């Protein structure tokens, strides 16, 4: 008779867990699908036979006393892969050895206290709120600790008792006859759902789970400079776990609503300004309302900026106002390093003229020798591309 302990490479006082680990290692080493040596099949068969004996308490006891635990064995018609005991073979252990994981189901009782899941919520902001920062309310549906049982899950505060069906192991073994003989698979105990314990008198509010679904509101501090797609992580503000376990995190994804006057481009703000033909020709100084004017705590001195319009301004001309754009998100401070405000001009030609205005324009045209004009075809494609870019959304 083979020395099963030597075959698996474990001492004679090895625990069940040591035997299982050794079997998985040896089965993975000698399986014919991964080992093409001539003796791999025989060694794989020997490993299976050793484990079939040592993993069964009764057969291991017979073997340790010098008896033959394989008497009355069953070949199963599998040729070189026969030798599985008719007393049962845990196929989950074989699959676990070859592919990893627990193919046999649950492995021991699981804790009633679990970490909660992370949550994702979306928060819409106005452009000014995103640029300058804001503290905003956010309402979410999530699991919170049950107030009735304080997360214990029991209506009377008693502790869970050991499950009588699995004796606290959390899993049970199911046997089934097949060509391989009697195959055993392990699965979570249906009586305790794998916990190993049972709550005799569950809380009526949470049904023993220690948590309930609730709608709650929290304040989210949004830093200056956020943009659409940015996420803010609120640690421990997510879903409470089973058994009132530690909460996951809440991720708040930002969406910035479009603004009627300003458009964000990186750290810059862009705005378009219609400019009368006369102002474009002669130059002017124009007061422009800034995004700061939409803040509740706006300083009156920051509500407008004066724009210098140079003489001869054309449609598409850009004027830059330094430091009136978007703060750097990494800066984390209001009034930190900011981008610029870009003003793009659109020169407006009047469509309705009085007789006097028409007369004045005629005099100007005559003075500039522009009364008779010949069409000039421009091949400067760059001009049209620049014009298109100026008004592209």
Coordinates of C-alpha atoms in Angstrom, one line a residue:
X1 CA 0.0 0.0 0.0
X2 CA 1.3 3.4 -0.9
X3 CA 2.3 5.9 1.8
X4 CA -0.4 8.5 1.3
X5 CA 1.3 11.1 3.5
X6 CA 4.6 10.8 1.5
X7 CA 2.6 11.0 -1.8
X8 CA 1.1 14.4 -0.7
X9 CA 4.3 15.5 1.1
X10 CA 2.7 16.2 4.4
X11 CA 3.5 14.9 8.0
X12 CA 1.3 12.3 9.6
X13 CA -0.2 14.9 12.0
X14 CA -1.1 17.3 9.1
X15 CA -4.3 19.2 9.5
X16 CA -7.2 19.0 7.0
X17 CA -6.2 22.4 5.6
X18 CA -2.6 21.3 5.1
X19 CA -3.7 18.2 3.3
X20 CA -6.0 20.2 1.0
X21 CA -3.3 22.7 0.1
X22 CA -0.8 19.9 -0.6
X23 CA -3.3 18.1 -2.8
X24 CA -4.0 21.2 -4.8
X25 CA -0.3 21.8 -5.3
X26 CA 0.4 18.2 -6.4
X27 CA -2.7 18.0 -8.6
X28 CA -1.7 21.1 -10.4
X29 CA 1.9 19.8 -10.8
X30 CA 1.0 16.3 -12.2
X31 CA -2.2 16.9 -14.2
X32 CA -1.7 15.4 -17.7
X33 CA -3.0 18.5 -19.3
X34 CA -0.1 20.6 -17.9
X35 CA 2.5 17.9 -17.4
X36 CA 3.5 15.7 -20.4
X37 CA 6.1 13.5 -18.7
X38 CA 5.5 9.7 -19.1
X39 CA 4.7 9.2 -15.4
X40 CA 2.5 12.2 -14.9
X41 CA -0.7 10.2 -15.2
X42 CA 0.3 7.6 -12.6
X43 CA 1.4 10.3 -10.2
X44 CA -1.8 12.3 -10.7
X45 CA -3.8 9.1 -10.0
X46 CA -1.7 8.5 -6.8
X47 CA -2.3 12.0 -5.6
X48 CA -6.1 11.7 -6.1
X49 CA -6.1 8.4 -4.3
X50 CA -4.1 9.8 -1.4
X51 CA -6.3 12.8 -1.0
X52 CA -9.5 10.7 -1.3
X53 CA -8.3 8.8 1.8
X54 CA -6.7 11.5 3.9
X55 CA -9.5 14.0 3.4
X56 CA -12.0 11.6 4.8
X57 CA -11.9 11.2 8.5
X58 CA -13.1 7.7 8.6
X59 CA -10.9 6.4 5.8
X60 CA -7.9 8.2 7.3
X61 CA -8.5 6.6 10.7
X62 CA -8.7 3.1 9.0
X63 CA -5.4 3.9 7.1
X64 CA -3.6 5.1 10.2
X65 CA -4.6 1.9 12.0
X66 CA -3.0 -0.1 9.2
X67 CA -6.3 -1.1 7.5
X68 CA -7.2 -0.8 3.8
X69 CA -9.4 2.2 3.3
X70 CA -9.8 1.5 -0.4
X71 CA -11.4 -1.9 -0.1
X72 CA -14.5 -2.1 -2.2
X73 CA -13.2 0.7 -4.4
X74 CA -14.9 1.8 -7.6
X75 CA -13.1 2.3 -10.9
X76 CA -15.8 4.3 -12.6
X77 CA -14.9 3.2 -16.1
X78 CA -12.4 6.1 -16.4
X79 CA -9.3 4.0 -17.4
X80 CA -6.1 5.7 -16.2
X81 CA -8.2 8.2 -14.2
X82 CA -10.0 5.6 -12.1
X83 CA -9.4 5.0 -8.5
X84 CA -11.8 7.7 -7.1
X85 CA -13.3 6.4 -3.9
X86 CA -16.9 5.2 -3.9
X87 CA -17.0 6.9 -0.5
X88 CA -16.9 10.3 -2.3
X89 CA -14.5 12.7 -3.9
X90 CA -14.7 16.5 -3.6
X91 CA -14.6 17.7 -7.2
X92 CA -14.5 21.3 -6.0
X93 CA -11.0 20.6 -4.6
X94 CA -9.8 19.2 -7.9
X95 CA -11.2 22.2 -9.9
X96 CA -9.8 24.6 -7.4
X97 CA -6.4 22.9 -7.7
X98 CA -6.3 23.2 -11.5
X99 CA -8.0 26.6 -12.0
X100 CA -7.8 28.4 -8.7
X101 CA -10.7 29.7 -6.5
X102 CA -13.3 27.8 -4.7
X103 CA -15.3 25.8 -7.2
X104 CA -16.9 23.8 -4.4
X105 CA -18.7 26.9 -3.0
X106 CA -18.3 28.5 0.4
X107 CA -15.2 27.8 2.5
X108 CA -16.0 28.5 6.1
X109 CA -18.4 30.9 7.7
X110 CA -18.5 34.5 6.4
X111 CA -18.7 37.5 8.7
X112 CA -22.0 39.2 9.2
X113 CA -20.2 42.5 9.2
X114 CA -19.3 43.5 5.6
X115 CA -17.8 46.7 4.2
X116 CA -20.4 48.7 2.3
X117 CA -20.3 49.5 -1.4
X118 CA -18.9 52.7 -2.9
X119 CA -21.6 54.9 -4.5
X120 CA -21.6 57.3 -7.4
X121 CA -23.8 60.4 -7.5
X122 CA -23.9 63.4 -9.9
X123 CA -24.1 67.0 -9.0
X124 CA -25.0 69.8 -11.4
X125 CA -23.4 73.3 -10.9
X126 CA -23.6 76.7 -12.5
X127 CA -20.4 77.9 -14.1
X128 CA -19.8 80.4 -11.4
X129 CA -20.1 77.7 -8.7
X130 CA -17.6 75.5 -10.5
X131 CA -15.2 78.3 -11.1
X132 CA -15.2 79.8 -7.6
X133 CA -16.2 76.8 -5.4
X134 CA -19.4 76.2 -3.5
X135 CA -20.9 74.1 -0.7
X136 CA -23.9 72.3 -2.2
X137 CA -26.6 70.0 -0.8
X138 CA -26.8 66.5 -2.3
X139 CA -29.6 64.0 -1.7
X140 CA -28.9 60.3 -2.2
X141 CA -30.7 57.0 -1.6
X142 CA -28.4 54.6 0.3
X143 CA -28.2 52.0 3.1
X144 CA -27.7 53.4 6.7
X145 CA -27.4 51.6 10.0
X146 CA -30.8 50.4 11.4
X147 CA -31.8 52.7 14.3
X148 CA -34.1 50.1 15.8
X149 CA -31.4 47.4 16.4
X150 CA -28.4 49.7 16.1
X151 CA -27.0 47.3 13.4
X152 CA -27.1 44.2 15.5
X153 CA -29.9 42.6 13.4
X154 CA -31.7 41.2 16.4
X155 CA -35.0 42.6 17.7
X156 CA -34.1 41.8 21.4
X157 CA -30.4 42.5 21.3
X158 CA -29.5 38.8 21.6
X159 CA -26.4 37.3 19.9
X160 CA -26.7 35.0 16.9
X161 CA -26.6 31.3 17.7
X162 CA -24.7 28.5 16.0
X163 CA -26.5 27.1 13.0
X164 CA -27.5 23.5 13.7
X165 CA -27.5 22.5 10.0
X166 CA -23.8 23.2 9.3
X167 CA -22.6 23.3 13.0
X168 CA -21.2 26.8 12.5
X169 CA -19.1 25.9 9.4
X170 CA -21.1 28.1 7.1
X171 CA -21.2 25.4 4.3
X172 CA -22.6 22.0 3.7
X173 CA -21.5 19.1 1.5
X174 CA -23.9 17.8 -1.2
X175 CA -23.3 14.3 -2.6
X176 CA -24.3 13.1 -6.1
X177 CA -23.6 9.9 -8.0
X178 CA -21.8 10.2 -11.3
X179 CA -19.5 8.3 -13.6
X180 CA -16.7 9.3 -11.3
X181 CA -18.4 7.7 -8.4
X182 CA -20.0 9.8 -5.5
X183 CA -19.0 13.4 -6.2
X184 CA -19.2 15.8 -3.3
X185 CA -19.6 19.6 -3.8
X186 CA -19.5 22.2 -1.1
X187 CA -22.0 25.1 -1.0
X188 CA -23.2 27.8 1.4
X189 CA -25.5 26.5 4.1
X190 CA -29.1 27.3 3.1
X191 CA -30.2 27.6 6.7
X192 CA -27.7 30.4 7.6
X193 CA -26.7 31.7 4.2
X194 CA -23.1 30.9 4.9
X195 CA -22.8 32.9 8.1
X196 CA -22.5 29.9 10.4
X197 CA -24.9 31.5 12.8
X198 CA -28.6 32.2 12.9
X199 CA -30.5 35.2 14.3
X200 CA -33.4 33.8 16.2
X201 CA -35.5 37.0 16.5
X202 CA -34.6 39.2 13.5
X203 CA -35.2 43.0 13.8
X204 CA -38.5 43.8 12.0
X205 CA -37.1 47.0 10.4
X206 CA -34.0 45.5 8.8
X207 CA -34.9 41.8 8.7
X208 CA -31.7 41.0 10.5
X209 CA -29.4 42.8 8.0
X210 CA -28.5 45.6 10.4
X211 CA -29.2 48.3 7.8
X212 CA -32.1 49.9 6.0
X213 CA -32.5 52.0 2.8
X214 CA -33.0 55.6 3.5
X215 CA -32.9 59.0 1.7
X216 CA -30.3 61.4 3.2
X217 CA -28.9 64.8 2.4
X218 CA -25.3 65.9 2.9
X219 CA -23.3 69.0 2.2
X220 CA -20.6 68.6 -0.5
X221 CA -17.8 71.1 -0.4
X222 CA -16.8 71.7 -4.1
X223 CA -13.3 73.2 -4.6
X224 CA -12.8 76.1 -7.0
X225 CA -11.8 75.2 -10.5
X226 CA -13.8 71.9 -11.0
X227 CA -15.1 71.0 -14.4
X228 CA -17.5 68.5 -15.9
X229 CA -16.3 64.9 -15.3
X230 CA -14.3 65.7 -12.2
X231 CA -15.0 63.5 -9.2
X232 CA -14.9 64.4 -5.5
X233 CA -14.3 61.5 -3.1
X234 CA -16.1 61.6 0.2
X235 CA -14.6 58.9 2.4
X236 CA -17.0 56.9 4.5
X237 CA -20.1 58.6 3.0
X238 CA -21.1 55.7 0.8
X239 CA -23.3 52.6 1.6
X240 CA -23.3 51.1 5.1
X241 CA -22.4 47.4 4.9
X242 CA -24.2 44.3 6.0
X243 CA -24.4 44.1 9.8
X244 CA -23.8 47.9 10.0
X245 CA -20.3 47.3 8.7
X246 CA -18.0 50.2 7.7
X247 CA -19.4 52.5 5.0
X248 CA -17.9 52.6 1.5
X249 CA -17.0 55.9 -0.2
X250 CA -19.2 58.3 -2.1
X251 CA -17.9 59.7 -5.4
X252 CA -19.6 62.9 -6.6
X253 CA -19.3 63.5 -10.3
X254 CA -19.5 67.1 -11.4
X255 CA -21.6 68.4 -14.4
X256 CA -21.4 72.1 -15.2
X257 CA -24.4 73.7 -16.9
X258 CA -23.7 75.8 -20.1
X259 CA -23.6 79.5 -19.5
X260 CA -25.3 82.1 -21.6
X261 CA -22.3 84.4 -21.9
X262 CA -19.2 82.6 -21.0
X263 CA -17.5 79.4 -22.3
X264 CA -14.8 77.6 -20.5
X265 CA -11.7 76.6 -22.4
X266 CA -9.2 75.0 -20.1
X267 CA -8.4 77.6 -17.5
X268 CA -9.6 80.5 -19.7
X269 CA -13.1 81.9 -20.1
X270 CA -14.2 83.2 -23.5
X271 CA -17.0 85.6 -24.3
X272 CA -18.3 87.2 -27.5
X273 CA -19.0 91.0 -27.7
X274 CA -21.0 92.7 -30.5
X275 CA -19.2 95.9 -31.5
X276 CA -20.7 98.8 -33.4
X277 CA -19.0 99.6 -36.7
X278 CA -18.1 103.1 -35.5
X279 CA -16.6 101.8 -32.2
X280 CA -14.6 99.3 -34.2
X281 CA -13.2 101.9 -36.5
X282 CA -12.6 104.7 -33.9
X283 CA -11.7 102.5 -30.9
X284 CA -13.4 102.7 -27.5
X285 CA -13.4 101.8 -23.8
X286 CA -16.3 99.4 -22.9
X287 CA -17.3 98.1 -19.4
X288 CA -17.9 94.3 -19.4
X289 CA -19.7 92.4 -16.7
X290 CA -17.5 89.5 -15.3
X291 CA -18.4 86.1 -14.0
X292 CA -17.6 87.4 -10.5
X293 CA -20.8 89.5 -10.6
X294 CA -22.8 86.2 -10.2
X295 CA -21.2 85.4 -6.8
X296 CA -23.2 86.2 -3.7
X297 CA -20.1 87.8 -2.0
X298 CA -19.0 89.7 -5.1
X299 CA -16.8 92.7 -4.5
X300 CA -18.3 95.6 -6.6
X301 CA -14.8 96.4 -7.9
X302 CA -14.7 92.9 -9.5
X303 CA -18.1 93.0 -11.1
X304 CA -16.9 94.7 -14.2
X305 CA -13.7 95.2 -16.2
X306 CA -12.9 97.9 -18.7
X307 CA -12.1 96.6 -22.2
X308 CA -9.8 98.7 -24.5
X309 CA -11.0 98.4 -28.1
X310 CA -8.2 99.4 -30.4
X311 CA -8.9 101.5 -33.5
X312 CA -9.6 99.4 -36.6
X313 CA -10.8 96.4 -34.7
X314 CA -12.0 93.6 -37.0
X315 CA -14.4 90.7 -36.4
X316 CA -12.6 87.9 -34.7
X317 CA -10.1 90.2 -32.9
X318 CA -9.3 88.8 -29.4
X319 CA -8.5 90.9 -26.3
X320 CA -7.1 89.2 -23.2
X321 CA -7.9 90.3 -19.6
X322 CA -5.3 88.7 -17.3
X323 CA -6.3 86.8 -14.2
X324 CA -10.1 86.7 -14.8
X325 CA -10.4 83.1 -15.8
X326 CA -10.7 79.8 -13.9
X327 CA -8.5 79.0 -10.8
X328 CA -6.2 76.0 -11.0
X329 CA -8.0 73.1 -9.4
X330 CA -4.7 72.0 -7.8
X331 CA -4.3 75.4 -6.2
X332 CA -7.3 74.7 -4.0
X333 CA -7.7 78.4 -2.9
X334 CA -10.1 81.1 -4.0
X335 CA -8.1 83.9 -5.6
X336 CA -5.3 81.5 -6.5
X337 CA -3.5 81.2 -9.9
X338 CA -6.2 81.9 -12.5
X339 CA -6.5 81.8 -16.3
X340 CA -7.6 84.7 -18.4
X341 CA -10.7 86.1 -19.8
X342 CA -10.7 86.3 -23.6
X343 CA -13.1 88.8 -25.3
X344 CA -13.8 88.0 -29.0
X345 CA -15.3 90.9 -31.0
X346 CA -18.0 90.7 -33.7
X347 CA -18.2 94.0 -35.7
X348 CA -21.9 94.7 -36.4
X349 CA -22.8 96.6 -39.6
X350 CA -26.1 98.7 -39.3
X351 CA -29.0 97.4 -41.4
X352 CA -31.3 100.4 -41.0
X353 CA -30.1 104.0 -41.5
X354 CA -31.7 107.4 -41.3
X355 CA -31.2 109.8 -44.2
X356 CA -28.7 111.8 -42.2
X357 CA -26.7 108.6 -41.3
X358 CA -26.7 107.5 -45.0
X359 CA -25.5 111.0 -46.0
X360 CA -22.7 110.8 -43.5
X361 CA -21.6 107.4 -44.6
X362 CA -21.7 108.5 -48.2
X363 CA -19.4 111.4 -47.4
X364 CA -17.1 109.0 -45.6
X365 CA -17.0 106.7 -48.5
X366 CA -16.2 109.6 -50.9
X367 CA -13.5 110.8 -48.6
X368 CA -11.9 107.4 -48.5
X369 CA -12.4 106.9 -52.3
X370 CA -14.6 103.9 -51.7
X371 CA -17.6 104.9 -53.9
X372 CA -16.6 102.6 -56.7
X373 CA -15.2 99.2 -55.6
X374 CA -14.0 96.3 -57.6
X375 CA -14.5 92.8 -56.3
X376 CA -11.3 91.3 -55.0
X377 CA -11.1 87.5 -54.6
X378 CA -9.0 86.7 -51.6
X379 CA -7.0 83.5 -51.6
X380 CA -6.1 83.9 -47.9
X381 CA -7.8 80.8 -46.6
X382 CA -6.3 81.4 -43.2
X383 CA -8.5 84.4 -42.8
X384 CA -11.7 82.4 -43.3
X385 CA -10.4 79.6 -41.0
X386 CA -9.7 82.1 -38.3
X387 CA -13.1 83.7 -38.7
X388 CA -14.8 80.3 -38.5
X389 CA -12.8 79.4 -35.4
X390 CA -13.8 82.7 -33.7
X391 CA -17.5 81.8 -33.8
X392 CA -17.3 78.0 -33.5
X393 CA -19.1 76.7 -30.4

